[in-house]
Coordinates of C-alpha atoms and ligand atoms in Angstrom, one line a residue:
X2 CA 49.5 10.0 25.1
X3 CA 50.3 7.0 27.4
X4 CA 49.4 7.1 30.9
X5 CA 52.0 7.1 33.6
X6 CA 51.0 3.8 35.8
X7 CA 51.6 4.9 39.1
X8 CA 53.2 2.7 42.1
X9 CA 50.0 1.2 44.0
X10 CA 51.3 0.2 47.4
X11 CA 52.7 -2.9 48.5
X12 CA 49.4 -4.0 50.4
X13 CA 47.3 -2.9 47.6
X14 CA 46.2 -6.2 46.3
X15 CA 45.8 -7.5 50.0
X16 CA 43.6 -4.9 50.6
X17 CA 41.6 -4.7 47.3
X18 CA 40.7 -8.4 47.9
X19 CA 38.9 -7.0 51.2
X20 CA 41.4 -8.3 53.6
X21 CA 42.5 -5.2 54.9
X22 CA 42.7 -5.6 58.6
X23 CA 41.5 -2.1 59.6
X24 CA 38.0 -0.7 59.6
X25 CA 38.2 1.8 57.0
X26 CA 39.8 -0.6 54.8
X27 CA 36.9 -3.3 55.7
X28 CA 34.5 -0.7 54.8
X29 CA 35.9 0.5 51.4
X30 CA 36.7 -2.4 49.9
X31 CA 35.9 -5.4 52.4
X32 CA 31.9 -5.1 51.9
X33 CA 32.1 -4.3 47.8
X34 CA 32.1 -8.3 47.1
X35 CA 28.4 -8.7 48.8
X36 CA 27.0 -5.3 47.9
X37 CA 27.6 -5.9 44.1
X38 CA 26.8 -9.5 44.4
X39 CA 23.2 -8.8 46.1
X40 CA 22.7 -6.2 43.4
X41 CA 23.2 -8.5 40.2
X42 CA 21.4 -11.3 42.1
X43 CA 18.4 -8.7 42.2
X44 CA 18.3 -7.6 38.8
X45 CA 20.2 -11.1 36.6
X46 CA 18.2 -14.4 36.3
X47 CA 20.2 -17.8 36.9
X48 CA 20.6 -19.0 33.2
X49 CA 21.9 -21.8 31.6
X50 CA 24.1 -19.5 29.1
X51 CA 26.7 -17.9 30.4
X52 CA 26.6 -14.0 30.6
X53 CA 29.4 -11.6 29.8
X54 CA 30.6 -9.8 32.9
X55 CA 33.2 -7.0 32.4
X56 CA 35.7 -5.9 35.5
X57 CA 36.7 -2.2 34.1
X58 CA 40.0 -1.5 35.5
X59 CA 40.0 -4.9 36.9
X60 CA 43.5 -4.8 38.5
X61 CA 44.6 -8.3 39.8
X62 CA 41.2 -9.8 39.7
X63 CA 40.9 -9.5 43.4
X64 CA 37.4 -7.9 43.3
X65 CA 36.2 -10.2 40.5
X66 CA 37.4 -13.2 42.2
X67 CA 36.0 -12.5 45.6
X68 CA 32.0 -11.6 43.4
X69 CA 32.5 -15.1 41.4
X70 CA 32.7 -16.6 44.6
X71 CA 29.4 -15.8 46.1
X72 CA 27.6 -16.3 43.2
X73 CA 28.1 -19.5 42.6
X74 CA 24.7 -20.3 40.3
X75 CA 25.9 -18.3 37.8
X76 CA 27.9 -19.0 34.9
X77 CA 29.8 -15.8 33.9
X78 CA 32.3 -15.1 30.4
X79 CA 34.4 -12.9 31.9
X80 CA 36.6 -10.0 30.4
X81 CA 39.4 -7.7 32.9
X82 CA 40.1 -4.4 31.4
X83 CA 42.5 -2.5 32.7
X84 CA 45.3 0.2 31.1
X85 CA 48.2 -1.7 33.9
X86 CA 49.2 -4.3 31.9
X87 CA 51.8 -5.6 34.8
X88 CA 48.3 -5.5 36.7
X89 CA 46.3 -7.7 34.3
X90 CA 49.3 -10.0 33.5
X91 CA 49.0 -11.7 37.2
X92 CA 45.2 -11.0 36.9
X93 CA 44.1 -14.9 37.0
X94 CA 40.6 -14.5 37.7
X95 CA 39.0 -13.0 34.2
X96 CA 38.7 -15.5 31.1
X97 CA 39.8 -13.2 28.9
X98 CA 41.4 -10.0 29.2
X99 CA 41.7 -6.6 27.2
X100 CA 44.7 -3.7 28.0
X101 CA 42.9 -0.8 27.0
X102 CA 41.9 2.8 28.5
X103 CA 38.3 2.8 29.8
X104 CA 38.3 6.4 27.8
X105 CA 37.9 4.2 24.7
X106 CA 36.7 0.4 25.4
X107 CA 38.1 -2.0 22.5
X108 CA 34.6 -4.0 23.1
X109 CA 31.3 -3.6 20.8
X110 CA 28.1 -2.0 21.7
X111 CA 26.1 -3.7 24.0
X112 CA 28.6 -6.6 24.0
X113 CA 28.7 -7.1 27.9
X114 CA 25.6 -7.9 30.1
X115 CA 27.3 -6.3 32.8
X116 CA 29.6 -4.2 33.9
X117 CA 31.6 -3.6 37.3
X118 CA 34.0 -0.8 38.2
X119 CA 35.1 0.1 41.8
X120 CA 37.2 3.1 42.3
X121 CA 38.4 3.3 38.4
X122 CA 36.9 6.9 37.8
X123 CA 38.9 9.0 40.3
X124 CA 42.5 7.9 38.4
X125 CA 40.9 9.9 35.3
X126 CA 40.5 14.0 34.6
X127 CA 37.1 14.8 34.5
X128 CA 37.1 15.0 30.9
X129 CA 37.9 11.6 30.5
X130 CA 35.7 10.3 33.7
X131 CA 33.0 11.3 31.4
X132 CA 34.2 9.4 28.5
X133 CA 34.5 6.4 30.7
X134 CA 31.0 6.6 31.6
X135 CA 29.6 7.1 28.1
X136 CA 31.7 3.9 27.1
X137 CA 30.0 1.9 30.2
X138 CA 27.2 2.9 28.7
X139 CA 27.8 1.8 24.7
X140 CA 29.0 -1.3 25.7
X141 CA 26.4 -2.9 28.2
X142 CA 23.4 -4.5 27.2
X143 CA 22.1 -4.6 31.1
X144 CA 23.6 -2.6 33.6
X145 CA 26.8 -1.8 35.1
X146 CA 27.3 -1.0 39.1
X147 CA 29.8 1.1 39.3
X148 CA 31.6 2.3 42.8
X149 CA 33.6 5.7 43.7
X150 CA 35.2 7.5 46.4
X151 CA 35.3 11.0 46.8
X152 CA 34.5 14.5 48.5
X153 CA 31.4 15.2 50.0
X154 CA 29.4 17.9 48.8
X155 CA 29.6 20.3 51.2
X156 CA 33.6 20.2 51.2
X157 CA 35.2 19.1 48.4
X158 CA 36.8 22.2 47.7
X159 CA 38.7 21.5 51.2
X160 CA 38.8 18.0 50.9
X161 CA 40.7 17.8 47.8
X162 CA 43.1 20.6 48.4
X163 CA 44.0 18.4 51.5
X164 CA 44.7 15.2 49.3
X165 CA 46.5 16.9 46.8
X166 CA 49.0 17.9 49.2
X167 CA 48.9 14.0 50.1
X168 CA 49.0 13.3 46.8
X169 CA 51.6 15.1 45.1
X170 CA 54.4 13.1 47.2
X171 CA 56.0 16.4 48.5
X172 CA 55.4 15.1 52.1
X173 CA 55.1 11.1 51.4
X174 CA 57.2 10.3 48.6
X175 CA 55.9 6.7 48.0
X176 CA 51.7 8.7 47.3
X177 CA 52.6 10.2 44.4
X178 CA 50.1 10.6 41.7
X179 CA 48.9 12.9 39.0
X180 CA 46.1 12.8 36.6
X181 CA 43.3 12.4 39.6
X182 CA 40.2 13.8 40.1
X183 CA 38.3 13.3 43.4
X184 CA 34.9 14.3 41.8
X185 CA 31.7 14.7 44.5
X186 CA 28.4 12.7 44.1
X187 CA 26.7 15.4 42.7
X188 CA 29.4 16.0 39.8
X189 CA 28.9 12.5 39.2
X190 CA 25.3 12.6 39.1
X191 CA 25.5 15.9 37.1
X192 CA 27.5 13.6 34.2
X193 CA 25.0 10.6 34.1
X194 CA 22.3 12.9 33.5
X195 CA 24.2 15.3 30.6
X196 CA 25.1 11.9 28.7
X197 CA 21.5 10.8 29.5
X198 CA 22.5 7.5 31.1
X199 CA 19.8 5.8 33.0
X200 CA 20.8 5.9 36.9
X201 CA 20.0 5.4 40.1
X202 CA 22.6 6.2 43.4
X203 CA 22.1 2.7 45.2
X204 CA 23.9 3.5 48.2
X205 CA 26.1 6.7 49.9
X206 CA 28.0 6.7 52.8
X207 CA 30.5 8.6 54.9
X208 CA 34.0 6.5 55.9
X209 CA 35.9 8.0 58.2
X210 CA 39.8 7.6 58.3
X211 CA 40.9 8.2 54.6
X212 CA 44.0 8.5 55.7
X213 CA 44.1 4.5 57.4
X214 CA 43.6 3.1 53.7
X215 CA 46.8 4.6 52.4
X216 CA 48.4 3.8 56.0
X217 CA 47.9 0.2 55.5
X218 CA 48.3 -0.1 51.5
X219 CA 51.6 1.6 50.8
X220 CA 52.6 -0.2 54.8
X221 CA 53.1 3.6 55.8
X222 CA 56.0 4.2 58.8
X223 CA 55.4 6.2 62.0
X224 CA 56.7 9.6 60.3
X225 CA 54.5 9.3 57.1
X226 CA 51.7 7.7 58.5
X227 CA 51.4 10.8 60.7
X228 CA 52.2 13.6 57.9
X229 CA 48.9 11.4 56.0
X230 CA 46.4 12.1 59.2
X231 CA 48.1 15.9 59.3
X232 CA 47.4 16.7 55.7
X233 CA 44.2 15.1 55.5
X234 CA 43.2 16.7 58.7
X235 CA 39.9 17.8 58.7
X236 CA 38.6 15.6 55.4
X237 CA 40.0 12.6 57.1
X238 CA 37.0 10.4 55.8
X239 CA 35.6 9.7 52.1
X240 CA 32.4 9.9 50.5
X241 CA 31.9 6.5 48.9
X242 CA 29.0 5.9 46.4
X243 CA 27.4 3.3 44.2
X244 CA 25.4 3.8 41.3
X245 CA 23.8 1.6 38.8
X246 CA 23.5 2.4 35.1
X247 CA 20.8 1.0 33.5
X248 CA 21.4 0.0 29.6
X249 CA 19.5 2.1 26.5
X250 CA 17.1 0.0 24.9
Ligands
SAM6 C1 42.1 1.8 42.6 S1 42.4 0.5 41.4 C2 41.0 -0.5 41.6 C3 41.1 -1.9 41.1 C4 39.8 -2.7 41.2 N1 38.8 -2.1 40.4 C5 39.4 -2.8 42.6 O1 38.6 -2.1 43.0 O2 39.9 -3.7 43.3 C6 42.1 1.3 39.8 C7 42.4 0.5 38.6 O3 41.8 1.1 37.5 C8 42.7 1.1 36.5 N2 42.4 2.3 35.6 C9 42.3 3.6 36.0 N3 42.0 4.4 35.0 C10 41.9 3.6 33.9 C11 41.6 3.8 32.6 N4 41.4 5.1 32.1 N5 41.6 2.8 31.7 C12 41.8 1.5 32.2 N6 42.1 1.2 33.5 C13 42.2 2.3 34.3 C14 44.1 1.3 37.2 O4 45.1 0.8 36.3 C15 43.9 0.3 38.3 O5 44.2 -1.0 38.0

């Protein structure tokens, strides 16, 4: 069945490239560029052959573009996946690029070094979340990194009874989405280890003011930007985490 593509806010690609002007916007996607940049510096040798770098639900490019930058030493082939096709049409930053769903990659096992993903996995069921990670997986022959946003442990039940009412655009027409799942670190955790993926959780932190991203994405007015903070309040913050998958040998 084809997936619905869902309107992303008019300040989305703004804020994606980390130019979001407020804090929680700075913090969820203003600081993604360095963190994965440090990470593949860590674990990828300089080399004179380029490697293959895959952007899974790549958008615009605005993520990739702003991790080319700062790693200027490398040369990368690189490949933007993403189901949006409007999305990777005036995506200008991948050399080549692939509309597929993440649920079943059109690439060949181990056929990218590595892989990046920010905040792909919560636009899924969980059903298919897990078939997105088993296809990171197949298809990397070093790692991925791959960043989410979600509950915390301790309240997810809460925490996503609270965004659904944000979410299902009763109270803020422009937010409405289906087929999400806000799935907590351990969930994720519980996944990686069931499909036997190699992992490590590189980094976990609370940001407060959930609400302020979708404020300043979808440029929400007085009235809605207030029903956001109402129904999110109480959860009003995310758990975001970033997790490497290390390839099978
Ligand atoms: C929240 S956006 C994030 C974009 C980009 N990764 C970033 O962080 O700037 C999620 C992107 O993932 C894509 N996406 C979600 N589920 C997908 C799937 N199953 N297959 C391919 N793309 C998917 C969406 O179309 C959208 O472009």
């Amino acid at each position: 069945m084809k997936k619905h593509i869902p309107d992303m806010g008019d300040e989305t690609s703004r804020v994606f490239a980390g130019q979001g002007v407020i804090e929680t916007n700075k913090l969820h996607y203003g600081e993604s560029a360095e963190f994965f940049a440090r990470e593949i510096k860590k674990r990828l040798p300089p080399s004179s052959e380029p490697y293959v770098l895959a952007d899974i639900g790549a958008f615009k490019g605005e993520l990739l573009g702003e991790i080319l930058h700062l790693l200027p030493e490398y040369t990368f082939n690189t490949i933007g996946v993403d189901i949006n096709t409007d999305a990777l049409d005036q995506n200008t930053v991948a050399s080549s690029k692939v509309v597929c769903d993440a649920t079943n990659l059109s690439l060949k096992n181990k056929s990218v070094d590595v892989v990046i993903m920010r905040y792909v996995l919560q636009w899924n069921n969980p059903a298919d979340q897990v078939k997105i990670l088993k296809e990171v997986a197949r298809v990397i022959r070093k790692f991925a990194i791959i960043e989410c946003t979600g509950p915390d442990d301790l309240h997810a039940e809460l925490w996503r009874k609270n965004i659904d009412n944000l979410l299902n655009g009763e109270k803020v027409s422009k937010m409405k989405r289906n087929n999400y799942y806000f799935a907590s670190e351990s969930e994720i955790q519980d996944w990686l280890s069931k499909l036997d993926i190699t992992h490590e959780k590189l980094r976990s932190r609370v940001i407060p003011d959930l609400s302020g991203v979708y404020i300043e994405r979808y440029s929400l007015d007085n009235q809605e930007a207030e029903m956001a903070k109402e129904l999110l309040r109480g959860t009003d913050y995310s758990n975001q985490s970033d997790w490497i998958l290390i390839a099978s040998t």
